[in-house]
Amino acid sequence: MDESGRPQPGSGTTDDHQAARPGPTPPPPAPPAGANGTARANSVPHTPGDPEEPPHKEHPEDAPADEGDTSDTAPGSDPLAKQTPAVGDDTPPPAQDPVSQDGTPPTRTPATSGRRPTKAPEPRGGLLMGRPFGVPVYVAPSWFLVAALITWVFGGQLDHVLPGLGAVRYLVSLFFAVAFYASVLVHELAHTVAALRFKLPVRRIQLQFFGGVSEIEKESETPGREFVLAFVGPLLSLVLAGVFYLGMLAVEPGTVPGVLLAGLMISNLIVAAFNLLPGLPLDGGRMLRAIVWKITGKPMSGTIAAAWVGRALAITVLIGLPLLTQSGALGEGAADVSGMDTVTDALLAAILAAIIWTGAGNSLRMARLREHLPELRARTLTRRAVPVERATPLSEALRRANEAGARALVIVDADGEPRSLVREAAIVGVPEHRRPWVAVSGLAQDLTDGMRVSAELAGEELLDTLRATPATEYLVVEESGAIYGVLSAADVERAFVKAMARPS
């Protein structure tokens, strides 16, 4: 439905922070409720970091350059920041392999060093119910609360319509709650199938308090696909309403099957109608976004228009829903049948309005994120590195780095193959007087396949790659396998925050 939530980095959009899709309460004369639909999985993408390492109190580019001084740096300062350009400088380090002072040959990595790491573990979202089309479906703990609420409310309605049921009416009501959310799942599966058809990965489907959400990790490439992806959900809800209506014609009115089919028909009509409202984060808002995108040729313009319509819709729901309920426009005695009073009406309206308003704001933030993501390029953010052997004292390694104008250390074996990266945080933690006696091998993190990234990565692909293997530093390599330098997660995070702070 919406674009809130993803990848962030992400994705996400996120995919991950997803605004819940409102879902309707039981059928009229109960009051209208919310919607379900799609969401972007990659919400503001976080950059990876080592949770065991202390935060960087001083970043490399913040340390003043002391030209001509090749001695060890003072304690507490960044030892690799001298004589180097600031992070984010568009002047890249040399593409050739650096050569150390002791004549270490140019380092090379295997041809497979730039391959993508294995996929990160998928996020959980409650109780796993299954994997239709390979997409995990979770039921959030909040669903059990709304299921109990629907059981109680619909049970009260059955007591008016079928008074002879007695306590059995609550069992029938529970069946209605499960069947209703099964239809919500069908709505979400429609979004999922369309996304997979367009080769857009879907992280998961989650059923929660106010409906469901499909977390789609990528943006649609064209406004036409965006429109179809949003429209198929309400379309399936309308189809389900028609199926339940045909079922009503085949059973005796005034019976348990007849009442259940009527309730499911009306509930699906409410789901479809609410989702078609033209404001983000609802499906209708994404359809409006696609239309404006098509007219202007700018997806950001479509997002801005649909998000502001969504905010206006939130205010309308906040004020209008209680007035409609109390005026009887939703049916005679609506408040009595649904068991809702004025305070409950206002609370429901406030919750729905907050969900819509928050979802619209998240959509704007996600759009700005995706607009600036291409500015994050591994080649631009990479630090120049020098190779050293395992037994090299830290003071000697720092001297070589300062002479070469480098800001990172790569430990290589006798054949010049990179084996590990010296952690910046570990260097800062070694007092200056101890550095001649500490070997760099004791401050290093062994390289894994996920810590070798291609210099050509940029934007969302770069963030996804770093998220897959959290670390503080990464070895950046050329397509040929040659070492390009070292990428610091702190540098990526800083560049990401700087890009997001700039206006669109």
Coordinates of C-alpha atoms in Angstrom, one line a residue:
M1 CA 0.0 0.0 0.0
D2 CA 2.5 2.6 1.1
E3 CA 6.1 3.3 0.8
S4 CA 6.8 3.7 4.5
G5 CA 8.1 1.5 6.4
R6 CA 11.5 -0.1 4.0
P7 CA 15.3 -0.3 2.9
Q8 CA 15.6 1.3 3.2
P9 CA 19.2 0.7 3.7
G10 CA 16.6 0.6 2.6
S11 CA 15.4 -0.1 1.7
G12 CA 14.1 0.0 3.8
T13 CA 12.8 1.2 2.2
T14 CA 12.7 0.0 3.4
D15 CA 12.2 -2.9 3.6
D16 CA 13.0 -1.5 7.6
H17 CA 9.6 0.9 10.4
Q18 CA 6.5 0.1 8.6
A19 CA 3.3 2.0 9.1
A20 CA 0.5 -0.5 9.8
R21 CA -2.3 -0.8 7.3
P22 CA -5.5 0.0 8.9
G23 CA -8.1 -2.8 8.7
P24 CA -11.8 -2.6 9.1
T25 CA -13.8 -3.6 12.1
P26 CA -16.8 -6.0 11.7
P27 CA -19.5 -5.3 9.1
P28 CA -22.0 -2.4 9.4
P29 CA -23.6 -1.1 11.3
A30 CA -20.2 -1.2 12.8
P31 CA -18.1 2.0 12.1
P32 CA -15.6 2.0 9.2
A33 CA -12.0 1.1 9.9
G34 CA -8.7 1.1 8.1
A35 CA -6.9 -0.6 5.3
N36 CA -4.3 -3.0 4.4
G37 CA -1.8 -3.0 1.6
T38 CA 1.9 -2.8 0.6
A39 CA 4.8 -1.1 2.3
R40 CA 8.4 -0.4 1.4
A41 CA 10.6 -2.7 3.4
N42 CA 13.7 -0.6 3.3
S43 CA 13.0 2.2 5.7
V44 CA 16.0 4.4 6.5
P45 CA 18.8 2.0 5.9
H46 CA 21.3 1.7 8.7
T47 CA 24.9 1.3 8.0
P48 CA 26.6 -1.7 9.5
G49 CA 28.9 -1.5 12.5
D50 CA 30.4 -3.8 15.0
P51 CA 28.2 -3.7 18.1
E52 CA 31.2 -4.7 20.3
E53 CA 33.3 -1.7 19.3
P54 CA 33.0 1.7 21.0
P55 CA 31.6 4.5 18.9
H56 CA 34.0 6.6 16.9
K57 CA 34.5 9.7 19.1
E58 CA 36.7 11.4 16.4
H59 CA 36.3 10.7 12.8
P60 CA 39.4 10.6 10.5
E61 CA 38.6 13.8 8.6
D62 CA 38.1 15.7 11.8
A63 CA 41.7 15.4 12.9
P64 CA 43.9 18.2 11.7
A65 CA 46.6 17.4 9.2
D66 CA 50.1 17.8 10.5
E67 CA 52.2 17.9 7.3
G68 CA 55.7 16.8 7.5
D69 CA 55.2 15.0 10.8
T70 CA 55.6 11.3 10.2
S71 CA 55.8 10.3 13.9
D72 CA 53.1 8.5 15.7
T73 CA 50.0 10.5 16.5
A74 CA 49.0 11.6 19.9
P75 CA 46.9 9.4 22.1
G76 CA 43.2 9.7 21.5
S77 CA 43.5 11.1 18.0
D78 CA 42.8 9.3 14.7
P79 CA 46.2 7.8 13.8
L80 CA 45.4 7.3 10.1
A81 CA 43.9 10.8 9.4
K82 CA 47.1 12.7 8.5
Q83 CA 47.8 14.0 5.1
T84 CA 44.6 12.6 3.6
P85 CA 41.5 14.2 2.0
A86 CA 38.3 14.4 4.0
V87 CA 35.7 11.7 3.7
G88 CA 33.3 12.4 0.8
D89 CA 36.0 14.0 -1.3
D90 CA 35.2 13.1 -4.9
T91 CA 38.9 12.6 -5.6
P92 CA 39.3 8.8 -5.4
P93 CA 42.5 7.0 -4.2
P94 CA 44.8 5.5 -6.8
A95 CA 43.4 2.5 -8.5
Q96 CA 46.7 0.7 -8.6
D97 CA 47.8 -1.5 -5.7
P98 CA 49.7 0.3 -3.0
V99 CA 53.3 -0.8 -2.3
S100 CA 54.7 -0.8 1.2
Q101 CA 58.0 0.5 2.3
D102 CA 59.5 -3.0 2.7
G103 CA 58.9 -3.8 -1.0
T104 CA 55.8 -5.9 -0.4
P105 CA 54.5 -6.9 -3.9
P106 CA 51.2 -5.5 -5.2
T107 CA 48.4 -7.3 -3.5
R108 CA 45.7 -9.1 -5.4
T109 CA 42.5 -10.7 -4.4
P110 CA 40.9 -13.7 -6.1
A111 CA 38.5 -13.0 -9.0
T112 CA 35.6 -13.9 -6.8
S113 CA 36.4 -11.3 -4.2
G114 CA 33.8 -8.9 -5.4
R115 CA 30.9 -11.4 -5.3
R116 CA 27.8 -10.6 -3.3
P117 CA 27.6 -12.0 0.2
T118 CA 25.0 -14.4 1.2
K119 CA 21.6 -13.0 2.0
A120 CA 21.1 -11.7 5.6
P121 CA 18.7 -13.5 7.8
E122 CA 15.1 -12.3 7.1
P123 CA 13.4 -10.2 9.7
R124 CA 10.8 -11.9 11.9
G125 CA 7.4 -10.3 12.6
G126 CA 5.6 -12.6 15.0
L127 CA 4.2 -16.1 14.5
L128 CA 5.3 -17.7 11.1
M129 CA 2.2 -19.1 9.4
G130 CA 3.6 -20.2 6.1
R131 CA 5.5 -19.2 2.9
P132 CA 3.1 -18.8 0.0
F133 CA 5.0 -18.0 -3.2
G134 CA 8.2 -18.3 -1.0
V135 CA 7.3 -15.2 1.0
P136 CA 7.0 -15.6 4.8
V137 CA 3.7 -14.7 6.4
Y138 CA 3.7 -13.6 10.0
V139 CA 0.9 -12.9 12.4
A140 CA 1.9 -10.1 14.8
P141 CA 1.0 -10.5 18.5
S142 CA -1.4 -7.5 18.2
W143 CA -3.5 -9.6 15.9
F144 CA -4.7 -11.7 18.8
L145 CA -5.9 -8.5 20.5
V146 CA -8.0 -7.4 17.5
A147 CA -9.3 -11.0 17.0
A148 CA -10.6 -10.9 20.6
L149 CA -12.1 -7.5 19.9
I150 CA -13.8 -8.6 16.7
T151 CA -15.1 -11.7 18.5
W152 CA -16.7 -9.6 21.2
V153 CA -18.1 -7.0 19.0
F154 CA -19.5 -9.4 16.3
G155 CA -20.8 -11.6 19.1
G156 CA -22.9 -8.7 20.3
Q157 CA -24.3 -8.3 16.8
L158 CA -25.2 -11.9 16.6
D159 CA -27.1 -11.7 19.8
H160 CA -29.4 -9.2 18.1
V161 CA -29.7 -11.1 14.8
L162 CA -29.6 -14.8 16.0
P163 CA -30.7 -14.6 19.7
G164 CA -31.0 -18.4 19.9
L165 CA -27.3 -19.1 19.6
G166 CA -26.5 -18.3 23.2
A167 CA -22.8 -18.6 24.1
V168 CA -22.1 -20.4 20.8
R169 CA -22.2 -17.0 19.1
Y170 CA -18.7 -16.2 20.3
L171 CA -17.4 -19.3 18.6
V172 CA -19.1 -18.2 15.4
S173 CA -17.6 -14.7 15.9
L174 CA -14.1 -16.1 16.3
F175 CA -14.6 -18.0 13.0
F176 CA -15.6 -14.7 11.4
A177 CA -12.5 -12.9 12.7
V178 CA -10.2 -15.7 11.3
A179 CA -12.1 -15.7 8.0
F180 CA -11.9 -11.9 7.7
Y181 CA -8.1 -11.8 8.2
A182 CA -7.9 -14.7 5.7
S183 CA -9.4 -12.3 3.2
V184 CA -7.0 -9.6 4.3
L185 CA -4.2 -12.1 3.5
V186 CA -5.6 -12.7 0.0
H187 CA -5.5 -8.9 -0.4
E188 CA -1.8 -8.9 0.5
L189 CA -1.0 -11.9 -1.6
A190 CA -2.4 -9.9 -4.6
H191 CA 0.2 -7.2 -4.0
T192 CA 2.9 -9.9 -3.5
V193 CA 2.1 -11.8 -6.7
A194 CA 2.1 -8.6 -8.7
A195 CA 5.4 -7.5 -7.1
L196 CA 7.0 -10.9 -7.9
R197 CA 5.7 -10.7 -11.4
F198 CA 7.5 -7.4 -11.8
K199 CA 10.7 -8.9 -10.3
L200 CA 10.4 -6.9 -7.1
P201 CA 11.5 -8.8 -4.0
V202 CA 9.0 -9.1 -1.1
R203 CA 10.6 -9.4 2.3
R204 CA 7.5 -10.6 4.2
I205 CA 3.7 -10.2 4.8
Q206 CA 2.6 -9.3 8.2
L207 CA -1.0 -9.4 9.6
Q208 CA -1.3 -7.0 12.5
F209 CA -3.8 -4.9 14.5
F210 CA -5.2 -2.7 11.8
G211 CA -4.9 -5.1 8.8
G212 CA -1.9 -6.3 6.8
V213 CA 1.3 -5.1 5.2
S214 CA 3.4 -6.5 2.3
E215 CA 7.0 -5.3 2.6
I216 CA 8.3 -4.8 -0.9
E217 CA 12.0 -4.1 -1.0
K218 CA 12.3 -2.2 -4.3
E219 CA 10.6 0.7 -6.1
S220 CA 8.5 0.1 -9.2
E221 CA 10.4 1.1 -12.3
T222 CA 7.5 2.7 -14.1
P223 CA 4.3 4.5 -13.0
G224 CA 2.2 1.9 -14.9
R225 CA 3.7 -0.9 -12.7
E226 CA 3.2 1.2 -9.6
F227 CA -0.5 1.7 -10.5
V228 CA -1.1 -2.0 -11.1
L229 CA 0.8 -3.0 -8.0
A230 CA -1.4 -0.8 -5.8
F231 CA -4.7 -1.5 -7.6
V232 CA -4.6 -5.3 -7.4
G233 CA -5.2 -5.4 -3.7
P234 CA -8.5 -3.5 -3.6
L235 CA -9.5 -5.3 -6.8
L236 CA -9.1 -8.7 -5.0
S237 CA -11.1 -7.4 -2.0
L238 CA -13.9 -6.4 -4.4
V239 CA -13.8 -9.9 -6.0
L240 CA -14.0 -11.5 -2.6
A241 CA -17.0 -9.3 -1.8
G242 CA -18.7 -10.6 -4.9
V243 CA -17.9 -14.2 -4.1
F244 CA -19.4 -13.8 -0.6
Y245 CA -22.4 -12.2 -2.1
L246 CA -23.0 -15.1 -4.5
G247 CA -22.6 -17.4 -1.5
M248 CA -25.3 -15.5 0.3
L249 CA -27.7 -16.2 -2.5
A250 CA -27.1 -19.9 -2.1
V251 CA -27.9 -20.1 1.6
E252 CA -31.0 -19.5 3.7
P253 CA -31.2 -15.9 5.1
G254 CA -31.2 -15.5 8.8
T255 CA -28.9 -18.5 9.4
V256 CA -25.4 -18.6 10.7
P257 CA -23.9 -19.2 7.2
G258 CA -26.0 -16.3 5.8
V259 CA -24.9 -13.9 8.5
L260 CA -21.2 -14.9 8.2
L261 CA -21.3 -14.5 4.4
A262 CA -23.0 -11.1 4.7
G263 CA -20.4 -9.9 7.3
L264 CA -17.5 -11.0 5.1
M265 CA -19.0 -9.4 2.0
I266 CA -19.5 -6.0 3.8
S267 CA -16.0 -6.2 5.5
N268 CA -14.3 -6.7 2.1
L269 CA -16.2 -3.8 0.6
I270 CA -15.0 -1.6 3.4
V271 CA -11.4 -2.8 2.9
A272 CA -11.6 -2.0 -0.8
A273 CA -13.3 1.3 -0.4
F274 CA -10.9 2.5 2.3
N275 CA -7.8 1.5 0.4
L276 CA -9.0 3.3 -2.7
L277 CA -9.0 6.7 -0.9
P278 CA -6.4 8.8 -2.8
G279 CA -3.8 9.4 -0.1
L280 CA -0.6 7.8 1.0
P281 CA -0.1 5.3 2.7
L282 CA -3.3 3.8 1.3
D283 CA -3.3 1.9 -2.0
G284 CA -5.3 4.7 -3.6
G285 CA -2.5 7.1 -2.6
R286 CA 0.0 5.0 -4.5
M287 CA -2.4 5.0 -7.5
L288 CA -2.5 8.8 -7.3
R289 CA 1.3 8.9 -7.0
A290 CA 1.5 6.8 -10.2
I291 CA -0.8 9.1 -12.0
V292 CA 1.1 12.3 -11.0
W293 CA 4.4 10.5 -11.8
K294 CA 3.1 9.7 -15.3
I295 CA 2.0 13.3 -15.9
T296 CA 5.1 15.0 -14.6
G297 CA 7.6 12.4 -15.3
K298 CA 8.9 12.8 -11.7
P299 CA 8.2 10.1 -9.1
M300 CA 9.1 12.6 -6.3
S301 CA 6.3 14.9 -7.5
G302 CA 3.9 12.0 -7.3
T303 CA 5.0 11.2 -3.8
I304 CA 4.7 14.7 -2.5
A305 CA 1.2 15.1 -4.0
A306 CA -0.1 11.8 -2.6
A307 CA 1.5 12.3 0.8
W308 CA -0.1 15.7 1.3
V309 CA -3.5 14.3 0.2
G310 CA -2.9 11.6 2.8
R311 CA -2.3 14.1 5.5
A312 CA -5.5 15.9 4.6
L313 CA -7.3 12.6 4.6
A314 CA -5.9 11.9 8.1
I315 CA -7.4 15.2 9.4
T316 CA -10.7 14.3 7.7
V317 CA -10.8 10.9 9.4
L318 CA -10.0 12.5 12.8
I319 CA -12.8 15.0 12.6
G320 CA -15.3 13.3 10.3
L321 CA -15.5 9.7 11.6
P322 CA -16.9 10.6 15.0
L323 CA -19.4 13.0 13.4
L324 CA -20.6 10.4 10.9
T325 CA -21.1 7.8 13.6
Q326 CA -23.0 10.1 16.0
S327 CA -25.1 11.5 13.2
G328 CA -26.4 8.0 12.2
A329 CA -25.1 8.4 8.7
L330 CA -23.5 4.9 9.0
G331 CA -26.9 3.4 9.9
E332 CA -29.6 3.7 12.5
G333 CA -28.3 2.7 15.9
A334 CA -24.8 2.2 14.7
A335 CA -23.3 3.2 18.0
D336 CA -25.6 0.8 19.9
V337 CA -25.1 -2.2 17.7
S338 CA -21.3 -1.9 17.6
G339 CA -21.1 -1.2 21.3
M340 CA -19.2 2.0 20.7
D341 CA -19.7 5.3 22.5
T342 CA -18.5 8.8 21.7
V343 CA -15.1 8.2 23.4
T344 CA -14.5 5.0 21.5
D345 CA -15.4 6.7 18.2
A346 CA -12.9 9.4 18.9
L347 CA -10.2 7.0 19.9
L348 CA -10.7 4.9 16.8
A349 CA -10.6 8.0 14.6
A350 CA -7.4 9.2 16.3
I351 CA -5.7 5.9 15.8
L352 CA -6.6 5.7 12.1
A353 CA -5.6 9.4 11.6
A354 CA -2.3 8.8 13.3
I355 CA -1.5 5.8 11.1
I356 CA -2.4 7.7 7.9
W357 CA -0.5 10.8 8.9
T358 CA 2.6 8.9 10.0
G359 CA 2.5 6.7 6.8
A360 CA 2.3 9.8 4.6
G361 CA 5.3 11.3 6.4
N362 CA 7.2 8.1 6.1
S363 CA 6.5 8.0 2.3
L364 CA 8.0 11.5 1.9
R365 CA 11.1 10.5 3.9
M366 CA 11.5 7.3 1.9
A367 CA 11.2 9.2 -1.4
R368 CA 13.9 11.6 -0.3
L369 CA 16.1 8.7 0.8
R370 CA 15.8 7.0 -2.6
E371 CA 16.5 10.3 -4.4
H372 CA 19.8 10.7 -2.6
L373 CA 20.9 7.1 -2.4
P374 CA 22.8 7.2 -5.8
E375 CA 25.2 9.7 -4.1
L376 CA 26.6 7.0 -2.0
R377 CA 29.4 5.4 -4.0
A378 CA 31.9 2.9 -2.7
R379 CA 34.6 4.3 -5.0
T380 CA 34.2 7.8 -3.6
L381 CA 34.0 6.9 0.0
T382 CA 36.9 4.4 0.1
R383 CA 40.1 5.2 2.0
R384 CA 43.5 4.6 0.6
A385 CA 45.2 1.6 2.3
V386 CA 48.7 0.2 2.6
P387 CA 49.6 -3.5 3.0
V388 CA 51.5 -4.7 6.1
E389 CA 52.5 -8.1 7.4
R390 CA 51.1 -9.6 10.5
A391 CA 54.2 -9.1 12.7
T392 CA 54.6 -5.4 11.7
P393 CA 54.6 -3.2 14.9
L394 CA 51.7 -0.8 15.0
S395 CA 54.0 2.3 15.1
E396 CA 55.8 1.2 11.9
A397 CA 52.5 0.5 10.2
L398 CA 51.2 4.0 11.1
R399 CA 54.5 5.5 9.9
R400 CA 54.1 3.9 6.5
A401 CA 50.4 4.9 6.3
N402 CA 51.2 8.5 7.0
E403 CA 54.0 8.6 4.5
A404 CA 51.7 7.2 1.8
G405 CA 48.9 9.5 2.7
A406 CA 46.8 6.4 3.5
R407 CA 44.1 6.0 6.2
A408 CA 43.7 2.2 6.4
L409 CA 45.9 -0.9 6.9
V410 CA 45.5 -4.2 5.2
I411 CA 47.3 -7.3 6.5
V412 CA 48.7 -9.5 3.8
D413 CA 50.4 -12.8 3.8
A414 CA 53.8 -13.7 2.2
D415 CA 52.2 -13.9 -1.2
G416 CA 50.6 -10.5 -0.9
E417 CA 47.1 -11.8 -0.5
P418 CA 44.9 -9.8 1.9
R419 CA 43.9 -11.7 5.0
S420 CA 42.5 -9.2 7.5
L421 CA 41.8 -5.5 8.1
V422 CA 43.2 -3.5 11.0
R423 CA 40.3 -1.9 12.9
E424 CA 40.4 1.8 13.4
A425 CA 38.8 1.6 16.8
A426 CA 41.4 -0.9 18.0
I427 CA 44.2 1.4 16.9
V428 CA 42.8 4.4 18.8
G429 CA 42.6 2.2 21.9
V430 CA 46.4 1.5 22.0
P431 CA 48.4 4.2 23.9
E432 CA 51.2 5.8 21.9
H433 CA 54.0 4.4 24.1
R434 CA 52.7 0.8 23.5
R435 CA 52.5 1.0 19.7
P436 CA 56.1 -0.1 19.0
W437 CA 55.4 -3.3 21.0
V438 CA 52.0 -4.2 19.6
A439 CA 51.7 -6.2 16.4
V440 CA 49.0 -5.2 13.9
S441 CA 47.7 -8.8 13.9
G442 CA 46.3 -8.3 17.3
L443 CA 44.1 -5.4 16.2
A444 CA 42.8 -7.0 13.0
Q445 CA 39.5 -8.6 11.9
D446 CA 39.8 -11.6 9.5
L447 CA 38.3 -11.0 6.1
T448 CA 35.2 -12.9 5.0
D449 CA 33.6 -13.0 1.6
G450 CA 31.0 -10.5 2.8
M451 CA 33.7 -8.0 3.8
R452 CA 35.0 -7.9 0.2
V453 CA 32.9 -5.4 -1.8
S454 CA 33.2 -4.1 -5.3
A455 CA 34.3 -0.6 -6.0
E456 CA 31.5 -0.2 -8.4
L457 CA 28.7 -0.6 -5.8
A458 CA 26.6 2.5 -5.2
G459 CA 23.3 3.5 -3.6
E460 CA 20.8 0.9 -2.4
E461 CA 23.0 -2.0 -3.6
L462 CA 25.9 -0.7 -1.6
L463 CA 23.8 -0.4 1.6
D464 CA 22.2 -3.9 1.0
T465 CA 25.7 -5.4 0.6
L466 CA 27.0 -3.8 3.9
R467 CA 23.8 -4.8 5.8
A468 CA 24.3 -8.4 4.8
T469 CA 27.6 -8.6 6.6
P470 CA 27.9 -6.1 9.5
A471 CA 31.4 -4.9 10.1
T472 CA 33.4 -1.7 10.8
E473 CA 35.6 -1.9 7.7
Y474 CA 35.4 -3.5 4.3
L475 CA 38.0 -4.4 1.7
V476 CA 37.1 -2.6 -1.6
V477 CA 38.3 -4.3 -4.8
E478 CA 38.3 -3.6 -8.5
E479 CA 36.6 -6.0 -11.0
S480 CA 40.1 -7.4 -11.7
G481 CA 40.6 -8.3 -8.1
A482 CA 43.1 -5.5 -7.3
I483 CA 42.8 -3.8 -4.0
Y484 CA 41.3 -0.4 -4.2
G485 CA 41.2 0.5 -0.5
V486 CA 39.2 0.1 2.7
L487 CA 35.6 1.3 3.2
S488 CA 34.7 2.4 6.7
A489 CA 31.1 1.9 7.8
A490 CA 31.4 5.2 9.8
D491 CA 32.2 7.0 6.5
V492 CA 29.2 5.5 4.8
E493 CA 26.9 6.5 7.7
R494 CA 28.3 10.0 7.8
A495 CA 27.8 10.4 4.0
F496 CA 24.3 9.0 4.3
V497 CA 23.3 11.4 7.0
K498 CA 24.8 14.3 5.0
A499 CA 22.9 13.3 1.9
M500 CA 19.6 13.0 3.7
A501 CA 20.1 16.4 5.3
R502 CA 20.2 18.1 1.9
P503 CA 16.9 19.3 0.5
S504 CA 15.4 17.5 -2.5

